[in-house]
Amino acid sequence: MQTIQKSISPEAVTGFNRIAYHESFVILRDLNMVQQVRIVTVNDTGKPITELIEQDASLSAVQKQNALARYQEQIVTRQTAGAFVDTATGKVVTTPGEGVITQRDYFQAVTLGDLKKMGLTINDKTPVAQLLYALMGNEISNSDARGDL
């Protein structure tokens, strides 16, 4: 595997297709986690719009500059600090309450059985890196489903 990427929901205003690429994942001193995702707008064949703009010789320098600004890649940062999860649904919620725990605690409680429920085939030869990548990819999908991307 060269990168973690997921097709995500189309851009809300334009309906353009987008792909989310894992950018970074950090575990902080207090064990809260930070994930950064690069959002790229693509055409129907999956080619980044910015590449198409750069290759379009018919555009003037100003047109190119404006188009590149409009479709530039975005870095989205999400963190577990201050986030809460409803343990019954696994969904992020805005406030603590009954059946709600911190997102950090939620991630710390993920088991191999939970990963299997996500569709991972796990055995004694499954690399730990594969499990970590699956969790990061799953969180990209969850963030997209919440409308965070």
Backbone as a ProteinNet text record, in pm:
[ID]
protein_1_A
[PRIMARY]
MQTIQKSISPEAVTGFNRIAYHESFVILRDLNMVQQVRIVTVNDTGKPITELIEQDASLSAVQKQNALARYQEQIVTRQTAGAFVDTATGKVVTTPGEGVITQRDYFQAVTLGDLKKMGLTINDKTPVAQLLYALMGNEISNSDARGDL
[TERTIARY]
84.3	0	88.5	57.3	135.4	73.6	-57.5	-125.8	-262.7	-322.5	-459.7	-545.5	-639.8	-728.5	-869.2	-964.8	-1106.3	-1179.5	-1264.7	-1358.6	-1457.3	-1484.6	-1577.9	-1694.6	-1788.8	-1907.9	-1870.4	-1953	-1927.1	-1930	-1862.7	-1861.7	-2006	-2044.9	-2185.6	-2242.9	-2168.4	-2221.6	-2221.2	-2109.6	-2094.6	-2130.3	-2124.4	-2146.2	-2022.8	-1909	-1785.6	-1737.6	-1677.8	-1622.5	-1500	-1475.9	-1360.3	-1298.3	-1170.6	-1098.6	-1027.4	-1030.5	-958.1	-834.7	-719.3	-592.6	-545.8	-508.4	-450.5	-322.8	-310.3	-192.3	-101.2	-159.4	-78.2	-167.4	-104	-171.1	-72.4	-116	-27.7	-99.1	-24	-74	-1.8	-79.6	-23	15.9	83.7	130.5	17.1	-100.4	-213.6	-294.4	-238	-295.2	-416.5	-447.5	-544.5	-477.7	-558.4	-506.2	-550.1	-464.3	-491.8	-469.7	-567.9	-553	-574.2	-485.3	-501.1	-529.7	-622.5	-665.3	-656.8	-603.8	-595.3	-716.1	-796.6	-915.1	-880.8	-901.2	-868.7	-996	-1027.6	-1141.6	-1095.4	-1175	-1137	-1249.3	-1212	-1314.2	-1376.5	-1459.9	-1530.6	-1438.9	-1316.8	-1222.5	-1125.3	-1140.9	-1054.7	-929	-916.7	-798.5	-819.4	-719.7	-733.7	-758.6	-855.3	-890.7	-769	-688	-570.7	-472	-458.3	-370.9	-425.9	-556.9	-619.9	-600.4	-611.3	-591.9	-448	-353.3	-211.2	-178.9	-244.5	-215.8	-292.3	-386.9	-471.6	-400.7	-346.5	-272.1	-362.2	-493.5	-584.5	-615.1	-578.5	-605.9	-496.6	-537.6	-439.2	-380.1	-273.4	-209.9	-308.7	-388.8	-486.8	-596.7	-644.7	-747.3	-695.4	-571.7	-510.6	-500.9	-452.2	-436.1	-571.3	-674.4	-807.8	-864.3	-848.2	-900.3	-825.6	-694.5	-617.1	-656.1	-684.4	-729.2	-864.7	-951.8	-1086.9	-1085.1	-996	-995.5	-873.9	-808.8	-689.6	-723.1	-624.4	-640.4	-658	-733	-757.8	-705.8	-647.4	-606.1	-709.7	-771.2	-870.5	-809.6	-814.5	-759.5	-873.5	-873.3	-971.7	-895.9	-947.7	-880.2	-980.7	-931.3	-1018.5	-1041.9	-948.6	-963.4	-1091.5	-1174.8	-1299.3	-1412.3	-1389	-1493.6	-1548.4	-1676.4	-1743.6	-1813.9	-1827.5	-1888.1	-1999.7	-2113.1	-2223.3	-2184.6	-2167.5	-2118.1	-2217	-2343.5	-2443.6	-2437.8	-2404.8	-2406.1	-2267	-2168.8	-2035	-2025.7	-2129.4	-2132.5	-2078.7	-2008.9	-1959.6	-2077.9	-2082.7	-2187.9	-2121.9	-2200	-2141.2	-2122.6	-2201.8	-2191.9	-2190.2	-2125.9	-2125	-2262.3	-2286.3	-2411.9	-2410.8	-2525.6	-2534.1	-2502.4	-2415.1	-2377.4	-2280.9	-2223.1	-2130.7	-1994.5	-1888	-1752.3	-1666.5	-1546.8	-1458.2	-1419.7	-1391.1	-1351.8	-1218.8	-1131.5	-1005.4	-1032.9	-1120	-1153	-1219.9	-1300.2	-1367.1	-1262.7	-1165.2	-1062.1	-975.3	-947.7	-865.6	-935.3	-1066.7	-1143	-1168.3	-1123.7	-1145.2	-1068.9	-1139	-1080.1	-1062.7	-992.9	-980.1	-1118	-1206.1	-1342.8	-1414	-1391.8	-1452	-1399.2	-1268.3	-1209	-1266.3	-1290	-1351.3	-1492.1	-1565.5	-1701.2	-1697.2	-1583.1	-1566.4	-1538	-1517.5	-1492.9	-1348.5	-1262.1	-1123	-1109.2	-1030.5	-995.7	-867.1	-876.1	-763.1	-723.8	-592.4	-539	-402.7	-332.3	-203.3	-96.3	-119.7	-21.5	-58.6	-166.8	-210.1	-114.4	-49.8	41.8	-33.7	28.7	-29.8	-52.3	39.1	24.3	-106.3	-143	-268.1	-387.8	-381.7	-490.9	-499.6	-384.4	-381.3	-432.3	-389.2	-434.6	-585.8	-637.1	-782.2	-857.9	-806.4	-870.3	-868.7	-755.8	-745.7	-839.1	-843.8	-934.1	-1078.8	-1110.8	-1247.1	-1284	-1189.8	-1219	-1238.2	-1167.8	-1193.3	-1337.7	-1382.2	-1521.3	-1620.1	-1590	-1678.9	-1686.7	-1572.5	-1571.8	-1653.7	-1641.2	-1719.2	-1868.5	-1904.9	-2046.2	-2104.7	-2021.8	-2067	-2074.2	-2023.7	-2022.9	-1903.3	-1800.2	-1681.9	-1580.3	-1600.7	-1505.4	-1573.4
-118.1	0	123.9	216.4	339.1	455.8	455.2	563.4	514	586.2	558.9	663.1	618.4	711.7	654.8	745	708.6	805.6	752.3	839.6	886.3	1014.8	1069.7	1134.5	1185.4	1245.2	1361.3	1385.1	1499	1630.9	1730	1862.4	1913.4	1965.8	1999.4	2102.1	2203.8	2311.8	2275.8	2219.3	2194	2052.1	1957.1	1817	1750.7	1822.1	1765.3	1649.6	1550.2	1435.4	1476.6	1402.7	1431.3	1301.2	1308.3	1197.3	1252.2	1174.6	1211.9	1123.7	1187.5	1117.8	1138.8	1032.1	1044.7	1127.9	1226.8	1314.6	1284.6	1281.6	1251.5	1204.1	1135.1	1085.4	1100.2	1168.4	1195.1	1153.4	1087.2	1057.8	1153.3	1237.2	1340.3	1282.8	1361.6	1319.4	1266.1	1329.2	1285.6	1173.3	1117.4	1007.4	1047.1	1177.5	1221.1	1210.5	1199.4	1176.6	1287.6	1314	1414.8	1349.7	1362.8	1312	1426.5	1432.8	1530.8	1455	1511.3	1451.6	1557.6	1519.1	1609.1	1580.5	1682.6	1668.5	1720.9	1634.9	1668.5	1658.2	1763.9	1763.6	1697.3	1602.2	1526.3	1528	1495.4	1485.4	1346	1314	1185.8	1065	1086.1	974.6	967.1	1057.2	1055.7	1138.8	1215.7	1300.9	1431.7	1474	1599.4	1718.5	1800.3	1919.6	2012	2021.2	2109.1	2063.8	1933.5	1883.8	1921.8	1912	1948.5	2097.2	2178.2	2323	2351.1	2289.8	2311.6	2272	2169.2	2117.7	2190	2273.8	2340.5	2463.8	2449	2558	2671.2	2647	2750.3	2856.4	2831.2	2926.2	3031.2	3154.9	3260.8	3241	3312.6	3302.4	3339.2	3441.9	3485.6	3380.6	3327.6	3223.3	3101.8	3064	2950	2976.5	3094.5	3131.5	3126.8	3183.9	3185.2	3043.9	2963.1	2825.6	2742.7	2759.2	2684.6	2724.6	2851.5	2897.3	2836.6	2827.8	2775.6	2626.4	2550.5	2404.6	2352.3	2438.6	2395.3	2283.7	2201	2093.9	2156.6	2087.6	2137.8	2036.2	2085.3	1999	2016.9	1906.3	1908	1835.6	1899.2	1841.3	1808.9	1686.7	1644.1	1584	1605.6	1550.4	1494.8	1404	1342.4	1433.6	1523.1	1613.2	1694	1688.3	1764.1	1698.8	1578.3	1509.6	1393.2	1367.2	1262.3	1166.3	1040	936.3	868	849.9	771.6	624.7	554.9	416.6	321.4	355.2	268.2	274.6	392.2	409.3	425.2	463.5	491.7	627.3	705.9	837.1	944.6	1041.6	1155.9	1244.5	1288.3	1378.3	1502.9	1607.2	1734.9	1748.7	1677	1695.1	1560.5	1558.3	1435.8	1409.1	1286.5	1247.4	1097.7	1043.5	900.7	820.9	721.6	639.1	706.7	818.8	895.3	897.5	871.5	875.5	964	995.5	1074.7	992.4	1060.7	989.9	917.2	974.8	906.8	772.9	772.7	648.1	548.4	599.4	512.4	440.1	515.3	453.5	357.3	390.2	302.8	170.7	167.5	45.4	-41.1	2.6	-75.6	-207.7	-317.8	-451.5	-513.8	-625.9	-700	-743.2	-777.9	-814.1	-698.9	-576.6	-458.4	-441.2	-463.9	-453.1	-558.6	-677.1	-782.9	-742.4	-677.7	-630.4	-525	-452.3	-352.5	-419.2	-550.6	-621.6	-663	-638.4	-679.4	-829.1	-892.4	-1031.5	-1030.5	-1078.7	-1072.9	-1215.1	-1239.8	-1366.7	-1340.4	-1446.7	-1431	-1368.1	-1359.1	-1301.2	-1159.5	-1105.7	-970.7	-869.1	-786.7	-685.5	-579.1	-534.5	-429.1	-303.6	-274.4	-156.6	-163.3	-280.8	-295.4	-259.9	-297.9	-265.9	-115.4	-52.5	91.8	166.4	123.7	187.8	172.8	56.4	34	129	148.3	241.6	384.2	425.5	561.6	578.8	479.2	485.7	488.7	408.9	406.4	541.5	605.1	736.5	842.8	829.6	921.1	905.2	781.2	756.2	807.9	787.5	837.1	989.1	1056.7	1203.5	1253.8	1185.2	1223.3	1204	1092.5	1064.9	1168.8	1223.8	1328	1464.4	1475.8	1605.3	1689.5	1626.6	1700.8	1722	1659.6	1675.7	1746.1
0	0	0	-88.1	-99.1	-23	-10.4	60.2	104	194.5	237.1	167.9	88.4	19.2	15.1	13.1	8.2	-83	-168.2	-238.5	-133.8	-133.9	-35.5	-107.6	-30.9	-89.2	-180.7	-281.8	-371.7	-294.5	-349.4	-290.3	-284.3	-169.5	-145.5	-242.4	-276.4	-359.5	-507.6	-554.8	-698.2	-740.7	-646.5	-681.3	-741	-742.2	-797.2	-710.2	-774.3	-702.9	-623.2	-512.7	-428.3	-378.4	-352.3	-291	-168.4	-60	61.6	72.5	90.3	108.4	251.4	316.8	450.6	439.9	523.6	522.3	641.5	762	880.7	993.9	1087.1	1206.7	1321.5	1427.2	1540.8	1668.9	1755.5	1890.3	1984.1	2051.2	2138.4	2274.9	2353.3	2485.6	2572.7	2565.5	2647.8	2579.8	2472.8	2394.6	2311.1	2304.8	2206.5	2070.2	1966.5	1832.3	1738.7	1640	1539.1	1403	1315.9	1180.2	1082.5	984.1	877	748.1	670.3	545	436.1	321.2	205.8	116.8	88.9	4.8	-134.7	-234.8	-373	-456.1	-529.7	-621.5	-751.2	-800.6	-920	-1023.4	-1148.7	-1253.1	-1250	-1347.3	-1347.9	-1361.3	-1412.5	-1426.2	-1308.7	-1210.5	-1092.5	-1105.4	-1211.3	-1231.9	-1153.7	-1074	-999.5	-1091.6	-1054.6	-1132.3	-1144.2	-1039.1	-1044.6	-1152.4	-1172.4	-1279.2	-1416.4	-1431.4	-1558.7	-1587.2	-1483.7	-1500.2	-1541.9	-1472.8	-1504.5	-1648.5	-1700.2	-1834.7	-1944.8	-1906.6	-2006.2	-2063.6	-2183.4	-2247.8	-2295.1	-2300.7	-2348.6	-2242.4	-2117.5	-2010	-2001.2	-1978.6	-1955.3	-1815.9	-1785.8	-1653.9	-1542.8	-1565.3	-1465	-1448.8	-1560.5	-1552.8	-1476	-1505	-1436.5	-1286.3	-1252	-1111.2	-1038.6	-1101.3	-1040.4	-1025.6	-1129.4	-1125.6	-1021.6	-1013.9	-914	-772.3	-751.8	-619.1	-585	-684.7	-665.1	-630.4	-693.7	-677.9	-602.1	-526.8	-454.2	-355.1	-330.6	-232.6	-95.3	-10.2	124.7	225	331.7	442	553.1	594.4	701.5	821.2	937	1059.4	1155.3	1205	1304.2	1421.2	1542.1	1659.4	1758.4	1840.9	1940.1	2059.9	2089.3	2204.3	2190.3	2293.4	2292.9	2216.1	2161.6	2085	2168.3	2150.3	2225.5	2130	2174.7	2092.2	2170.5	2103.7	2159.7	2144.2	2255.6	2249.7	2182.8	2183.4	2120.8	1969.1	1915.5	1769.7	1709.7	1792.7	1741.2	1673.6	1682.1	1616.4	1710	1649.4	1725.6	1760.8	1885.8	1933.4	1992.4	2008.3	2049.9	2201	2279.7	2424.4	2496.9	2613.7	2692.4	2752	2787.5	2848.9	2874.2	2907.7	2934.6	2808.4	2822.6	2708.6	2614	2657.9	2574.3	2642.6	2565.6	2618.2	2527.5	2573.5	2488.8	2366.9	2258.3	2137	2159.1	2238.2	2270	2337.5	2438.1	2507.6	2412.9	2322.9	2224.5	2138.7	2087.8	2003.7	2084.3	2210	2292.2	2321.7	2307.5	2336.7	2213	2094.3	1971.8	1983.6	1954.7	1965.4	1827.4	1823.6	1697.6	1648	1740.2	1702.4	1633.7	1682.2	1618.7	1477.4	1459.9	1327.2	1233.5	1284.7	1203.3	1161.1	1251.6	1218.3	1108.6	1097.5	990.9	857	859.7	734.1	712.7	810.7	796.9	820.7	737.5	759.3	841	964.1	1056.1	1095.7	1090.3	1138.9	1202.1	1238.9	1306	1217.8	1088.9	997.5	953.8	1008.4	972.2	1035.2	952.4	1007.5	1088.9	1196.1	1279	1194.7	1102.4	1016.9	938.7	889.6	815.1	902.4	1028	1121.2	1144.3	1162.6	1183.8	1060.8	943.2	819.6	803.4	839.4	829.6	921.6	1042.6	1135.4	1081.4	1024.5	970	849.9	763.8	649.2	692.7	793.7	846.4	906.8	972.8	1031.9	924.4	812.3	699.4	653.9	638.3	596.5	699.7	827.8	933.9	932.2	915.8	910.7	793	680.3	562.7	588.8	649.4	678.3	773.3	863.1	956.6	889.4	767.7	700.1	736.2	794.7	837.5	726.3	611.4	503.5	387.1
[MASK]
+++++++++++++++++++++++++++++++++++++++++++++++++++++++++++++++++++++++++++++++++++++++++++++++++++++++++++++++++++++++++++++++++++++++++++++++++++++

